Structures are given as structure tokens and as C-alpha cells.
Amino acid sequence: MLKFDVLNRFSDDVQFTAEIDCDENVSRSIRLGLAVEWALKTATNLRGSDLSGSDLSGSDLSDSNLSYSNLRGSNLSYSNLSYSDLRGSDLSGSNLRGSNLRGSKWRDDITLDRQPLFIDGFVYRVIILDAHMKIGCELHRLSEWEAFDDRRIAEMDGTTSARFWREFKSPLLAMARAAGRS
């Protein structure tokens, strides 16, 4: 058995120490995945954990409290995240392909049924949810984004946001509709 420390995302203090069964030469991402499995079996709270870069593919994380956790760059493919609390978590660059997110709490009163669409490479990061879209730090219903006029968009970030929205409004909303988002 190998003892493996999982740190807190914000303080870098040890959040918990897992006892995992693996060789010490196994990659950090695999060790983190095993530590999460250990935490789930022992009912250890994962809230606020730094799980960035972990390999959690195929894991059953249903009903887990992953709120405020750092899951950046993690492999969550084909994992079960149903009814998990993901509020405040960083999922940037995570692989969510084939994951079950039904009933997961995203933030505030937003509950997911589908995988978010993450779009990088623009001036702003875009995340399309079931009925919402987040552009940069602005999160609104898709219907609100569609109705915003140039003045309202410019209030968000000046000429940068106005120029961005004029260029990408139609493609982003079309992408959301094509993915069955409303």
C-alpha cells in the first residue's frame, strides 16, 4: 500500500491521504484516480480537492461532492457524474466524452442533463450548457444571449465584447441549437 496525499485546491494543504495499491512509479494521474476511488469508498469529502490532470475515466462519481475542486485537464471520459455537485469546479480542458452528467449541479440553480460544450481559442472561453451559455465570466440563458443588443454586449467588456459578439453570435447560437440546446 502506498500513501498518497491529495491537496486542497486553494490552500495546498493536505486535504486527505489515500492508501492506494499501486507501484510508486505509476504516473500522478493514475495515482490521483486511485486516490479518488479510495476517497469514494471511505466517504471522504472531495470538495475543494486539487484533482487536476487525474485519470478518472470510467469512474463512478455519482452523487459526489466535487464542488470547488480543480479538475482541469482531467480525463473524466465515460465516468458517471450523475447528481454530483460540480458548482465552482474548474473543468477546463477536461475530457467529458461519454460522461453521464444527468442531474449534476453546475452552479446556482443550473442543473445539467448533457455534457457542456467547451470552446477554446477565442478571446473569451465559451461554455454551452443545456439552456445557458457562458462567455468569459458572463453566464446567461441562451434566449438572453440571443436578445442582447449591441449596447448590452458592449457593457460587458467594451468594444472587445461588441466586436466578438458581432462576429460569433450566429455561429455560437447555431452550434447550441445544433447540439440540441435551447
CSV table of C-alpha atoms in Angstrom, one decimal, residues 70-138:
chain,number,residue,atom,x,y,z
A,70,ASN,CA,-9.8,21.6,-9.6
A,71,LEU,CA,-10.5,19.0,-12.3
A,72,ARG,CA,-8.6,21.0,-15.0
A,73,GLY,CA,-7.2,18.7,-17.7
A,74,SER,CA,-8.7,15.5,-16.1
A,75,ASN,CA,-9.8,12.5,-18.0
A,76,LEU,CA,-13.4,12.0,-17.0
A,77,SER,CA,-14.4,10.2,-20.1
A,78,TYR,CA,-17.2,7.6,-19.7
A,79,SER,CA,-17.4,8.5,-16.0
A,80,ASN,CA,-20.7,8.7,-14.1
A,81,LEU,CA,-21.0,12.2,-12.7
A,82,SER,CA,-24.8,12.0,-12.3
A,83,TYR,CA,-26.2,14.0,-9.5
A,84,SER,CA,-22.8,15.3,-8.5
A,85,ASP,CA,-22.1,18.7,-7.1
A,86,LEU,CA,-19.8,20.4,-9.6
A,87,ARG,CA,-20.5,24.0,-8.5
A,88,GLY,CA,-17.4,26.2,-8.7
A,89,SER,CA,-15.3,23.4,-10.1
A,90,ASP,CA,-12.7,24.0,-12.8
A,91,LEU,CA,-13.4,21.6,-15.7
A,92,SER,CA,-11.2,23.5,-18.2
A,93,GLY,CA,-9.6,21.1,-20.7
A,94,SER,CA,-11.2,18.0,-19.1
A,95,ASN,CA,-12.3,15.1,-21.3
A,96,LEU,CA,-16.0,14.6,-20.6
A,97,ARG,CA,-16.6,12.4,-23.7
A,98,GLY,CA,-19.4,9.9,-22.9
A,99,SER,CA,-19.8,11.0,-19.3
A,100,ASN,CA,-23.1,10.9,-17.6
A,101,LEU,CA,-23.9,14.4,-16.2
A,102,ARG,CA,-27.6,14.0,-15.7
A,103,GLY,CA,-28.7,15.9,-12.6
A,104,SER,CA,-25.3,17.3,-11.8
A,105,LYS,CA,-25.3,20.8,-10.3
A,106,TRP,CA,-23.2,23.2,-12.3
A,107,ARG,CA,-23.7,26.4,-10.4
A,108,ASP,CA,-26.5,28.4,-8.8
A,109,ASP,CA,-29.8,26.9,-10.0
A,110,ILE,CA,-28.3,25.3,-13.1
A,111,THR,CA,-28.6,21.5,-13.3
A,112,LEU,CA,-27.1,19.6,-16.2
A,113,ASP,CA,-28.6,16.9,-18.3
A,114,ARG,CA,-25.9,16.9,-21.1
A,115,GLN,CA,-22.2,17.4,-21.4
A,116,PRO,CA,-21.1,21.0,-21.6
A,117,LEU,CA,-19.6,22.1,-24.9
A,118,PHE,CA,-16.2,23.8,-24.2
A,119,ILE,CA,-14.9,26.1,-26.9
A,120,ASP,CA,-11.4,27.5,-26.6
A,121,GLY,CA,-9.3,29.6,-28.9
A,122,PHE,CA,-11.4,32.7,-28.9
A,123,VAL,CA,-10.7,35.9,-26.9
A,124,TYR,CA,-13.2,34.5,-24.4
A,125,ARG,CA,-13.7,30.9,-23.3
A,126,VAL,CA,-17.2,29.7,-24.3
A,127,ILE,CA,-19.2,27.0,-22.5
A,128,ILE,CA,-22.5,25.9,-23.8
A,129,LEU,CA,-24.8,24.2,-21.2
A,130,ASP,CA,-28.3,22.8,-21.6
A,131,ALA,CA,-30.1,26.2,-21.7
A,132,HIS,CA,-27.2,28.6,-20.8
A,133,MET,CA,-24.0,29.9,-22.3
A,134,LYS,CA,-21.0,31.3,-20.5
A,135,ILE,CA,-18.8,33.6,-22.5
A,136,GLY,CA,-15.8,34.8,-20.4
A,137,CYS,CA,-17.3,35.5,-17.0
A,138,GLU,CA,-20.8,36.2,-18.3
